[in-house]
XYZ file of N, CA and C in Angstrom:
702
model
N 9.087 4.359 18.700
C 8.580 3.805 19.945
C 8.687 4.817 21.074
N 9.970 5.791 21.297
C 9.750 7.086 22.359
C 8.789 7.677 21.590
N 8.148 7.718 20.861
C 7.377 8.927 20.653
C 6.856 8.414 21.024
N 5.823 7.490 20.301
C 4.679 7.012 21.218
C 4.872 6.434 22.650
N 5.545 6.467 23.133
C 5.227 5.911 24.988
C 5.942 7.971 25.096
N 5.957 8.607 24.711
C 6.153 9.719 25.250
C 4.589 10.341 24.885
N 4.103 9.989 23.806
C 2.751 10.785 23.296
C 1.522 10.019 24.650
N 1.735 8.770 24.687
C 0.801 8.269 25.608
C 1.078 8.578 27.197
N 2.158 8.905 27.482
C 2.805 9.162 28.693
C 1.912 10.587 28.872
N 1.901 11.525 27.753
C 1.719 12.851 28.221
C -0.041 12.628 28.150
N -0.508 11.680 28.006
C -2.367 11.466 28.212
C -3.117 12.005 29.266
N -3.942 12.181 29.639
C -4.879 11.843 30.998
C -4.970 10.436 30.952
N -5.415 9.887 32.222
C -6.042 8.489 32.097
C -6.895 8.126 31.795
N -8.085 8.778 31.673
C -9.025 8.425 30.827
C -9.134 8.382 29.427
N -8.245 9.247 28.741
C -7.575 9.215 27.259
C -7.060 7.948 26.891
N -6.023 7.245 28.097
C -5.251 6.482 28.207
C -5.977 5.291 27.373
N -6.737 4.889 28.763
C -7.892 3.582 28.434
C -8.429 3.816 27.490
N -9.122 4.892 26.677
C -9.406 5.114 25.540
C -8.934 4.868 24.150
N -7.481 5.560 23.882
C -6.425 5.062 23.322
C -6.064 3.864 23.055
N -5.843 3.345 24.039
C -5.007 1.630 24.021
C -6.470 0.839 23.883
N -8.001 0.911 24.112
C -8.757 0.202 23.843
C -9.338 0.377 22.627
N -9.186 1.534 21.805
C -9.224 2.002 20.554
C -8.371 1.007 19.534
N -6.962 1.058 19.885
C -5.961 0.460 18.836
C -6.610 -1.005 19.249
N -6.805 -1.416 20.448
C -6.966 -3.184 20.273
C -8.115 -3.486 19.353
N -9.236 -2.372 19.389
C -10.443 -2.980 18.969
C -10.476 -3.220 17.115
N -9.624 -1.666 16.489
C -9.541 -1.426 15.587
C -8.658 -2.346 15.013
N -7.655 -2.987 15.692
C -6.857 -4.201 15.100
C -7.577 -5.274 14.660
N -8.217 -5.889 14.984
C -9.184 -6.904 15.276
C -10.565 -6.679 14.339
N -11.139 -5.796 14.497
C -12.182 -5.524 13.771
C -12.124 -4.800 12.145
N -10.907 -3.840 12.139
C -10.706 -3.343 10.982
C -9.097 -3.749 10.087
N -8.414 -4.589 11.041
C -7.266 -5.212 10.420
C -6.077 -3.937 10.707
N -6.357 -3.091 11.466
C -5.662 -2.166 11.960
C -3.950 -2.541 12.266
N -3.729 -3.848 12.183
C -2.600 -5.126 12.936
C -1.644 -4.469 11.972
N -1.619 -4.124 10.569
C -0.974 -4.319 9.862
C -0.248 -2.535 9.767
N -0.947 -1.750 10.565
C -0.183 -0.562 10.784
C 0.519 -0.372 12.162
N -0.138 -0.746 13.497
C 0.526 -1.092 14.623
C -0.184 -1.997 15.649
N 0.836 -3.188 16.060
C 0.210 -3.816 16.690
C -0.115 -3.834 17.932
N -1.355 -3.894 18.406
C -2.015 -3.368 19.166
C -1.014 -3.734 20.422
N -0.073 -4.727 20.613
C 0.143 -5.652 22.019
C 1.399 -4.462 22.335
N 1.718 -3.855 21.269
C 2.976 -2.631 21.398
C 2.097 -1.601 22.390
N 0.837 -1.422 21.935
C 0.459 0.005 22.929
C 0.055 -0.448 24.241
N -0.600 -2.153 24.257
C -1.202 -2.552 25.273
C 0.256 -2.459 26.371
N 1.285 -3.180 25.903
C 2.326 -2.886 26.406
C 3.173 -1.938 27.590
N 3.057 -1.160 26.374
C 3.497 0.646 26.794
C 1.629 0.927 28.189
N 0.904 0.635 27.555
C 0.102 0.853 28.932
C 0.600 0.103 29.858
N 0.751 -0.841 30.466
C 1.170 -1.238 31.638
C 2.361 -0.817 31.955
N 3.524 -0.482 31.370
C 4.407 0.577 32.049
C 3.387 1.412 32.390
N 3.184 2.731 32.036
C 2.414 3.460 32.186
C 1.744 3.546 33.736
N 1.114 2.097 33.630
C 0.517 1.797 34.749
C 1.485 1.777 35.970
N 2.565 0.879 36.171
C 3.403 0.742 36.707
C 4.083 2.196 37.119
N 3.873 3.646 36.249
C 4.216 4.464 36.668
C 3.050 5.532 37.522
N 2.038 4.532 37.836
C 0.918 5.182 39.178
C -0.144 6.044 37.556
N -0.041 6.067 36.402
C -0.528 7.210 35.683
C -1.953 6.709 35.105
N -1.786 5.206 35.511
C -3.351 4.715 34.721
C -3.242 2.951 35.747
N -4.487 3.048 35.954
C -4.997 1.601 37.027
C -4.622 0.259 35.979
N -3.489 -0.584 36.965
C -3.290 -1.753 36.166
C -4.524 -2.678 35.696
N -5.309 -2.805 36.768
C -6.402 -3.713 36.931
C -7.580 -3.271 36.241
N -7.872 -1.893 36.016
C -8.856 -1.120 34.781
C -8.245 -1.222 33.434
N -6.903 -1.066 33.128
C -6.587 -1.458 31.977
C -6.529 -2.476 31.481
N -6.464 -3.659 32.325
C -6.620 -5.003 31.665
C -7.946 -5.594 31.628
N -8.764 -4.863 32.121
C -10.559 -4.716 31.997
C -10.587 -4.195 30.627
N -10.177 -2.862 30.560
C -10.403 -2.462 29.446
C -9.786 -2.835 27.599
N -8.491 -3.639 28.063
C -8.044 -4.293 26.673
C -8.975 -5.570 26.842
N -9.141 -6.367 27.666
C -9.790 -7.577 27.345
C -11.095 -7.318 26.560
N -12.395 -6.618 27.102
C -13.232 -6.287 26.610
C -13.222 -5.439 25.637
N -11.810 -4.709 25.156
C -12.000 -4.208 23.589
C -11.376 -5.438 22.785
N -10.743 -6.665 23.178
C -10.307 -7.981 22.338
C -11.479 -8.486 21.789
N -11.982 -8.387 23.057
C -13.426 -9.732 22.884
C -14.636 -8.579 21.786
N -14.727 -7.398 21.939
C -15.423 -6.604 21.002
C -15.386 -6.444 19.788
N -13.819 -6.329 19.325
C -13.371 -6.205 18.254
C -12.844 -7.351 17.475
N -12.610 -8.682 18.461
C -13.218 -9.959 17.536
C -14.204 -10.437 16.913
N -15.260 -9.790 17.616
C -17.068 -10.078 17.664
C -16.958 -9.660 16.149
N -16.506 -8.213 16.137
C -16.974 -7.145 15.308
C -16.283 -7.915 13.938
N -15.097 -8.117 13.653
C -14.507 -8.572 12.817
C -15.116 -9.929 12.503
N -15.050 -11.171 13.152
C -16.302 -12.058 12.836
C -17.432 -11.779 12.104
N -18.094 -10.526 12.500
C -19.421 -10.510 11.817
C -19.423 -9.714 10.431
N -18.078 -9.308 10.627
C -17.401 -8.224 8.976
C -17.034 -10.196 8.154
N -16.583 -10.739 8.468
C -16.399 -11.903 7.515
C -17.331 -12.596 7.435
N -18.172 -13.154 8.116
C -19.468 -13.566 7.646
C -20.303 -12.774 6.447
N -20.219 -11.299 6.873
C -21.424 -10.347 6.052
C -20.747 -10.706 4.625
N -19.374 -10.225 4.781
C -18.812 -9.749 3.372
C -18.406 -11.182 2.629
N -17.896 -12.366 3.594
C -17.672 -13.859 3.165
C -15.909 -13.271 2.467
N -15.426 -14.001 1.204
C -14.204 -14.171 0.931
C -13.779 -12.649 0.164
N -14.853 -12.163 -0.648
C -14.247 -10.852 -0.940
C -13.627 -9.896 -0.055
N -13.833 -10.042 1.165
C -12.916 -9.126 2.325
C -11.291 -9.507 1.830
N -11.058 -10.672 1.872
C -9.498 -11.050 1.509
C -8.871 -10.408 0.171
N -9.596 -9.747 -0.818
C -9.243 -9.208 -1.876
C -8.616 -7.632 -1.727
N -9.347 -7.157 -0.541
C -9.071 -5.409 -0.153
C -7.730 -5.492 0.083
N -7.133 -3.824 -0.426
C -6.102 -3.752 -0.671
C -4.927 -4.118 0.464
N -5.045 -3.635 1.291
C -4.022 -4.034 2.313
C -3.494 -5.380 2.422
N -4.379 -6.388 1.971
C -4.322 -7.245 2.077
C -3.178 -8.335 1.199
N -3.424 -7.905 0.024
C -3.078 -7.796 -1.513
C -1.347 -8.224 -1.061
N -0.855 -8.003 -0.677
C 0.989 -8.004 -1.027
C 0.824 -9.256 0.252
N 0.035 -9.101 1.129
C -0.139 -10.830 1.734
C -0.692 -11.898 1.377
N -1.233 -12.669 0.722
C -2.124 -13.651 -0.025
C -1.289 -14.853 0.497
N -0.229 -14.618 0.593
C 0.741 -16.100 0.527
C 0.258 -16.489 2.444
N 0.478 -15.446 3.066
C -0.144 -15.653 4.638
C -1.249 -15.706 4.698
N -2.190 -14.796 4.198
C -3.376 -15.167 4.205
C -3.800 -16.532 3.640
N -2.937 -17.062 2.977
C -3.432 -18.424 2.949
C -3.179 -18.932 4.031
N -1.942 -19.138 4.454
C -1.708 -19.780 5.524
C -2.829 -19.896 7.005
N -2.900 -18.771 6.971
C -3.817 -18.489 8.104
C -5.351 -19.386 7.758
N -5.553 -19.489 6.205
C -6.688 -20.278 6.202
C -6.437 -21.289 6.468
N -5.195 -22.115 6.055
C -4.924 -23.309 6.066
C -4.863 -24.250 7.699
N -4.101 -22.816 8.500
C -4.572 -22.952 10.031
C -5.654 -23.053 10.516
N -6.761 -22.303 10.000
C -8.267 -21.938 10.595
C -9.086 -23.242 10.098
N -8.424 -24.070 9.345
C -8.806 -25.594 8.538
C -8.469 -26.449 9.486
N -7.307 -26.073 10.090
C -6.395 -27.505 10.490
C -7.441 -27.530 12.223
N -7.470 -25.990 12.822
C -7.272 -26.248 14.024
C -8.407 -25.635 14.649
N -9.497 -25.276 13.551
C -10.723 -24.831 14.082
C -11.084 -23.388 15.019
N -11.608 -23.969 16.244
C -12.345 -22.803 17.484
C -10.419 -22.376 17.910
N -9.361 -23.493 18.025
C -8.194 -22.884 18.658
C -7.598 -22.408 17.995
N -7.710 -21.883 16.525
C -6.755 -21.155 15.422
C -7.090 -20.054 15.991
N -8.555 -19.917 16.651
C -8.901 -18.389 17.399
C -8.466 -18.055 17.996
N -7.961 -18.935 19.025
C -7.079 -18.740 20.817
C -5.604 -18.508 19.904
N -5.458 -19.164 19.546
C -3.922 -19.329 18.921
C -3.498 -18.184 18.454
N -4.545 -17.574 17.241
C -4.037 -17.061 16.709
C -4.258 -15.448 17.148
N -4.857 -15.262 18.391
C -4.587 -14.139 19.665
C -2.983 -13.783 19.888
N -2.017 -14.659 19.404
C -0.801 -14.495 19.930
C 0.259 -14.095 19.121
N -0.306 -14.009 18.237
C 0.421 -13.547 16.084
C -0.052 -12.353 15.605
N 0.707 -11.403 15.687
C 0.445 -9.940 15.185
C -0.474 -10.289 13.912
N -0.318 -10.811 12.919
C -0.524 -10.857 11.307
C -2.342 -12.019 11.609
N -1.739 -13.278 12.370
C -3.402 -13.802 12.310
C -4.455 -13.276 13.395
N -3.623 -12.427 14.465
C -4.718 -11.451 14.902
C -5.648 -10.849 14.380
N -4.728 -10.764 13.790
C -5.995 -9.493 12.500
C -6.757 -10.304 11.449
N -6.657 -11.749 11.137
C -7.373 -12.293 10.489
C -8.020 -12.931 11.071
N -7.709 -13.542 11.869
C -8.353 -14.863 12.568
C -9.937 -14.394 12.663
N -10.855 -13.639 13.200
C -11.797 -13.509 13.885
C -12.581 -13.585 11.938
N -12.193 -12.543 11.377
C -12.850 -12.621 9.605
C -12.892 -13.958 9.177
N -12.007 -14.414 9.369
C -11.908 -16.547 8.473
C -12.414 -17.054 9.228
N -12.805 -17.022 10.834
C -13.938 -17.535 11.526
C -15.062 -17.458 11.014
N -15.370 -16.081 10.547
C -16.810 -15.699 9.880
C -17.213 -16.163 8.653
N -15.955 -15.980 7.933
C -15.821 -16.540 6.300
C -16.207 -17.834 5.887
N -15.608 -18.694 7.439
C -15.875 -20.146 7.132
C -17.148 -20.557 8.047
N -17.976 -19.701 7.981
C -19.614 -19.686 9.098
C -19.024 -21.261 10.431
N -18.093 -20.563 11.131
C -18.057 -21.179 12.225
C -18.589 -20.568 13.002
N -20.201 -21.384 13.977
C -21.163 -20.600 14.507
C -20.485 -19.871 15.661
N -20.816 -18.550 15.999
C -20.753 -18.015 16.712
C -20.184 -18.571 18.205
N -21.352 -19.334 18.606
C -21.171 -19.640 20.021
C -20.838 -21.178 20.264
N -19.620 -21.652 18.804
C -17.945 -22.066 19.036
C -16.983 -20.808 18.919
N -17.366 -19.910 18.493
C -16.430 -18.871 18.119
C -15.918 -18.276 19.368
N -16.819 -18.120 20.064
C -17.380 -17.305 21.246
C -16.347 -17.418 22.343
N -15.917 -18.548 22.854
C -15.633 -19.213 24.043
C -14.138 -19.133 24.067
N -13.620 -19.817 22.052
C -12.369 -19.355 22.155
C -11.575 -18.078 21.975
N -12.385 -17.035 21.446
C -12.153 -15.672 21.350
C -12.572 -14.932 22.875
N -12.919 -15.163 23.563
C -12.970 -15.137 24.950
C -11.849 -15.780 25.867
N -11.264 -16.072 25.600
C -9.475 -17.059 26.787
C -8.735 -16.422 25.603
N -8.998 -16.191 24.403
C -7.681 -15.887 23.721
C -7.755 -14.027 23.964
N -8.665 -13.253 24.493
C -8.828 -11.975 24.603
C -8.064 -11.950 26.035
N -8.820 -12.664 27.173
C -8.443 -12.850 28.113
C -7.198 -13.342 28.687
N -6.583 -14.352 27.998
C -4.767 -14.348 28.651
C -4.240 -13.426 27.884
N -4.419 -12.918 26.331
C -3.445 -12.385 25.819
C -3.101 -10.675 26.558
N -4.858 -10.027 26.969
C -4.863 -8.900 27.400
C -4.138 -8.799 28.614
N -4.398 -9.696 29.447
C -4.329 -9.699 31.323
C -2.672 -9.579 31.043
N -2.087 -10.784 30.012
C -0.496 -11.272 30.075
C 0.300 -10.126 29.749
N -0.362 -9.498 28.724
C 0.959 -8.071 28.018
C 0.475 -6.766 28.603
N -0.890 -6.740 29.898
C -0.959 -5.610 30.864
C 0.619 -6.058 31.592
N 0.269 -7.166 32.200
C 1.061 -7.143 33.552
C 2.940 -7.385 32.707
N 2.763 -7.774 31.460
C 4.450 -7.969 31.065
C 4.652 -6.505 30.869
N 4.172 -5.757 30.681
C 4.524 -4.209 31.026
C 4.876 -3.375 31.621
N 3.498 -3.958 32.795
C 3.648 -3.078 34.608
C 4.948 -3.969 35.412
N 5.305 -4.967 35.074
C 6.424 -5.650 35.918
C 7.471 -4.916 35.071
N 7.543 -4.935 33.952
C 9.036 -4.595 33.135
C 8.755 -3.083 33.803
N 8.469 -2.130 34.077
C 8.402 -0.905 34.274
C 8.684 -1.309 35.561
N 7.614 -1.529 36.511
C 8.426 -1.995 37.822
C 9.646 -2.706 38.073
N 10.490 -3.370 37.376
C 11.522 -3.869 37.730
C 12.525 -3.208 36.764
N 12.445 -2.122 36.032
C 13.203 -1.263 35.798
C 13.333 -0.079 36.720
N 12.216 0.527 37.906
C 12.687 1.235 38.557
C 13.125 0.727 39.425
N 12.788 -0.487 40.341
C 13.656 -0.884 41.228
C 14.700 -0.840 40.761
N 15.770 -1.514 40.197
C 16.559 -2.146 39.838
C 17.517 -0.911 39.166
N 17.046 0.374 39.255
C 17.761 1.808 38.693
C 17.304 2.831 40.133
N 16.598 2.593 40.913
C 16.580 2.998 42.232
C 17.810 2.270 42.896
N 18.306 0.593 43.429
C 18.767 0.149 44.161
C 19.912 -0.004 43.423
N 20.365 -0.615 41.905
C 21.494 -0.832 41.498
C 22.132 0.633 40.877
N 21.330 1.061 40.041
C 21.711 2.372 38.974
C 21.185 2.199 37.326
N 21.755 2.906 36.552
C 21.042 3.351 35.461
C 21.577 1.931 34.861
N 22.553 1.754 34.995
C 23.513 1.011 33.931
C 22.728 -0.619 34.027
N 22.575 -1.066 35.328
C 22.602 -2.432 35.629
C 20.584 -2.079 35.477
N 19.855 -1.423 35.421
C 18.641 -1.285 34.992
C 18.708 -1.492 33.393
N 19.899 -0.876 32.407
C 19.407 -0.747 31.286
C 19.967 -2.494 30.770
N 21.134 -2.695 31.316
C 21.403 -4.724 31.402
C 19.809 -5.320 31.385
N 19.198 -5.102 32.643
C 17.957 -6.165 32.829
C 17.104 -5.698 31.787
N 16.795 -4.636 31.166
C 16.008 -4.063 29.879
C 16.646 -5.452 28.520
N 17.813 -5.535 28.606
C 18.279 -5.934 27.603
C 18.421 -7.272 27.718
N 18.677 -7.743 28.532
C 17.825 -9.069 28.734
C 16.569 -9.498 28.423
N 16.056 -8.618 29.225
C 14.338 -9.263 28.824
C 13.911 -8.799 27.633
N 14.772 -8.245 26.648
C 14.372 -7.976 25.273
C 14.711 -9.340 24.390
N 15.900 -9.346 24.981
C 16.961 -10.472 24.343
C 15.917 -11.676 24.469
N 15.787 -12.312 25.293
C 14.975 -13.561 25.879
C 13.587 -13.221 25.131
N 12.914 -12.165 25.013
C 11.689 -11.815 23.932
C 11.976 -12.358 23.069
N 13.098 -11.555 22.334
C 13.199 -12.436 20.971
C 13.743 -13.309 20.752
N 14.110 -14.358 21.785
C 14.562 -15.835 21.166
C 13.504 -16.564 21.584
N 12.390 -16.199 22.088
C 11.436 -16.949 21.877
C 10.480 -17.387 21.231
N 10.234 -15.116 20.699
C 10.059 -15.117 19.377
C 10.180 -16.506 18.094
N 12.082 -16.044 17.838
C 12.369 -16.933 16.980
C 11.861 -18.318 17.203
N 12.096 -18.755 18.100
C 11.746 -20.735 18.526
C 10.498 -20.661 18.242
N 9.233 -19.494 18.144
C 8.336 -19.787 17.770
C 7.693 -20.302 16.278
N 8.758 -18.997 15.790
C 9.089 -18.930 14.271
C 9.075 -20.533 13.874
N 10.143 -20.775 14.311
C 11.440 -21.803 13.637
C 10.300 -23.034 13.678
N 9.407 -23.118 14.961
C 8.533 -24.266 15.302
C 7.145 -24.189 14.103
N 7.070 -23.170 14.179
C 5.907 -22.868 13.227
C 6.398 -23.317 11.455
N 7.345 -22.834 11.582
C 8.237 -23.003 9.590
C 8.069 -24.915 9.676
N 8.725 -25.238 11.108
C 8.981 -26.862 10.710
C 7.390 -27.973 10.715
N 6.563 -27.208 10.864
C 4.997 -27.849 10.927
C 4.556 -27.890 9.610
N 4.808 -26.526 9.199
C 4.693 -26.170 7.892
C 4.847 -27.123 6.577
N 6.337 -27.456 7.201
C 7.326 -28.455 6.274
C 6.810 -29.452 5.997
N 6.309 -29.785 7.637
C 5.980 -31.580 7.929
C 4.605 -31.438 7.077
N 3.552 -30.501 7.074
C 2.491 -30.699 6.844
C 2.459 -30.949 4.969
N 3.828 -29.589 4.527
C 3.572 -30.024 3.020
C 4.467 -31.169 2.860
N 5.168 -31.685 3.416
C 5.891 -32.849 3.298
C 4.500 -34.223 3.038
N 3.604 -34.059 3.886
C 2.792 -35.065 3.769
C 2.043 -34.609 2.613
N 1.559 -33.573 2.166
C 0.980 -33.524 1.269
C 1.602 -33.773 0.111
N 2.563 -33.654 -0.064
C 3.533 -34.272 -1.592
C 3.374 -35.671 -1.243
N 3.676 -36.116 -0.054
C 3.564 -37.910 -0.014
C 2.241 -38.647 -0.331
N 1.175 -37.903 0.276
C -0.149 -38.390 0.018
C -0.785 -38.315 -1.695
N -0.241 -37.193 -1.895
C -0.967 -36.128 -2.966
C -0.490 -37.699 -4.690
N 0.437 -37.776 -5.335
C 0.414 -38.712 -6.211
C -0.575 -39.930 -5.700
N -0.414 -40.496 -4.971
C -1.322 -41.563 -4.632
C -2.672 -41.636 -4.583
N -3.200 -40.319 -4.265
C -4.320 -40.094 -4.313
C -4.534 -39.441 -5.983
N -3.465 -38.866 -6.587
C -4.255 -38.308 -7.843
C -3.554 -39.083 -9.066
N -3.225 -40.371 -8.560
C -2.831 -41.482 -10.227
C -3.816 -41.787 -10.405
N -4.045 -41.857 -11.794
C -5.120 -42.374 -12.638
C -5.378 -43.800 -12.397
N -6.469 -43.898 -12.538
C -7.101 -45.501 -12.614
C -6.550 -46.254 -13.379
N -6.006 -47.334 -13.314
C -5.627 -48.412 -14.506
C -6.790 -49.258 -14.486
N -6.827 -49.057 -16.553
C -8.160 -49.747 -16.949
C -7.957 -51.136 -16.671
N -9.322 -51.594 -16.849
C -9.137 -53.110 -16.638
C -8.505 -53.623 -17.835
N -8.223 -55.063 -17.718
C -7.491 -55.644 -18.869
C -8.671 -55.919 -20.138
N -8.678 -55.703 -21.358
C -10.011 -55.957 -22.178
C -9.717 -57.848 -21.884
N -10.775 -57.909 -22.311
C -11.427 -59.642 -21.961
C -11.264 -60.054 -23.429
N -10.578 -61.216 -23.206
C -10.073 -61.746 -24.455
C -11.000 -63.645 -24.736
N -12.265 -63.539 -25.147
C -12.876 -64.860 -25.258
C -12.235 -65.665 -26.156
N -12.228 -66.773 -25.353
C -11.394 -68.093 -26.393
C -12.120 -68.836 -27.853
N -11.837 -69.572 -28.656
C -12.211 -69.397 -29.659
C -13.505 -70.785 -29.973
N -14.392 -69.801 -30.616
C -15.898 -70.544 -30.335
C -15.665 -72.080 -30.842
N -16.828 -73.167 -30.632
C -17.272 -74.172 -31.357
C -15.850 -75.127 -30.888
C-alpha cells in the first residue's frame, strides 16, 4: 500500500485521473476487482487530493463516469458472451460466490446493482449477471448510475477528509495523536466491515433455512389415490 500511494503520489495530475479512472473502469468491465480493488486507489486519490496534487471535485467526476462506463461495458460483455463468461479462469476457484452473487441478482433485481457497488467481489460481477440475466438496459441503467455515483463521490471525499484530518490533527496535536485518529478510523472501518459480513452470513442462513423448510413439502411425492373397491354384484 506505500508503494502504491508513493507510486501515485509521484504522478502528474493528469496521469493521476487517468490512473485511478483506468483501475475503476477495468474493475468493472474486465473483473480487474479480483487483482486490486479499485475503491483502494479511488481512495489513495482523495488523499492525494487533500494534498493540493489533484482536484477533489475532478476526481470524483472522473471515478463516477469511469463506474458508470465500465458497468455499461461489463453489462454488455454478459449479455454478448451470456453464462460462459462465469467459466473463465479467474473465476474458477470462486463458483461458490459466484453463485451467491446470482442468487442475489435473483432475489433483488435493478438493487443487487446499487448494492452490489459496495462489495469488492460483486462489483466485479454484478454489471455481467445483469447482462447474463437480459435485465433491459434502461432498468439497469438508473441503478448502476446512484450506485457509481454515491460509491465514487463517498470514497473521493472518505479520502480527502482522512488526509485532511490527518494533517490537521499532526499540524495542531503532533505525529503521535495524528497516527491514534488514523487508527481509529481504520478500527471503526473494520467493524463495520465485519457487521456487514456477519449481517450478510445471517440472511444467508435465514434464506437457506427457508429453503430446507419449504423444499420437502414442495418435493413429496403425490399419494396415489386409494384403488376403488366395487361391492359385490347382483
Amino acid at each position: 500500500m506505500d508503494r502504491i500511494t508513493t507510486w501515485l503520489g509521484g504522478l502528474d495530475g493528469p496521469v493521476v485521473y487517468a490512473v485511478i479512472g483506468l483501475l475503476v473502469f477495468c474493475e468493472d468491465a474486465l473483473f480487474f476487482g479480483f487483482v486490486l480493488p479499485a475503491e483502494t486507489a479511488v481512495v489513495l486519490g482523495g488523499v492525494l487530493a487533500s494534498q493540493g496534487k489533484v482536484s477533489v471535485a475532478l476526481l470524483a467526476v472522473v471515478v463516477v463516469v469511469a463506474a458508470i462506463v465500465g458497468d455499461s461495458v461489463g453489462y454488455e460483455v454478459g449479455r454478448k458472451l451470456g453464462p460462459s463468461i462465469l467459466e473463465v479462469r479467474p473465476l474458477r476457484p470462486h463458483r461458490e460466490r459466484v453463485g451467491k452473487a446470482q442468487e442475489f441478482m435473483q432475489r433483488r433485481g435493478g438493487w443487487a446493482v446499487f448494492l452490489g457497488r459496495f462489495v469488492a467481489f460483486f462489483r466485479a460481477m454484478m454489471p455481467a449477471l445483469a447482462g447474463i440475466s437480459r435485465m433491459p438496459y434502461r432498468r439497469f441503467l438508473p441503478f448502476n448510475a446512484l450506485g457509481g455515483l454515491v460509491w465514487g463521490v463517498g470514497f473521493v471525499l472518505l479520502g480527502y477528509f482522512a488526509g485532511t484530518a490527518y494533517k490537521t490533527v499532526e499540524r495542531e496535536v503532533g505525529t503521535a495523536a495524528a497516527v491514534v485518529l488514523a487508527v481509529v478510523v481504520v478500527a471503526t472501518l473494520v467493524v463495520w466491515h465485519l457487521r456487514r459480513r456477519r449481517a450478510e452470513r445471517l440472511e444467508e442462513s435465514a434464506a437457506e433455512a427457508a429453503d430446507r423448510r419449504d423444499g420437502p413439502a414442495a418435493d413429496a411425492p403425490a399419494v396415489p389415490d386409494a384403488p376403488r373397491v366395487d361391492g359385490p354384484r347382483g
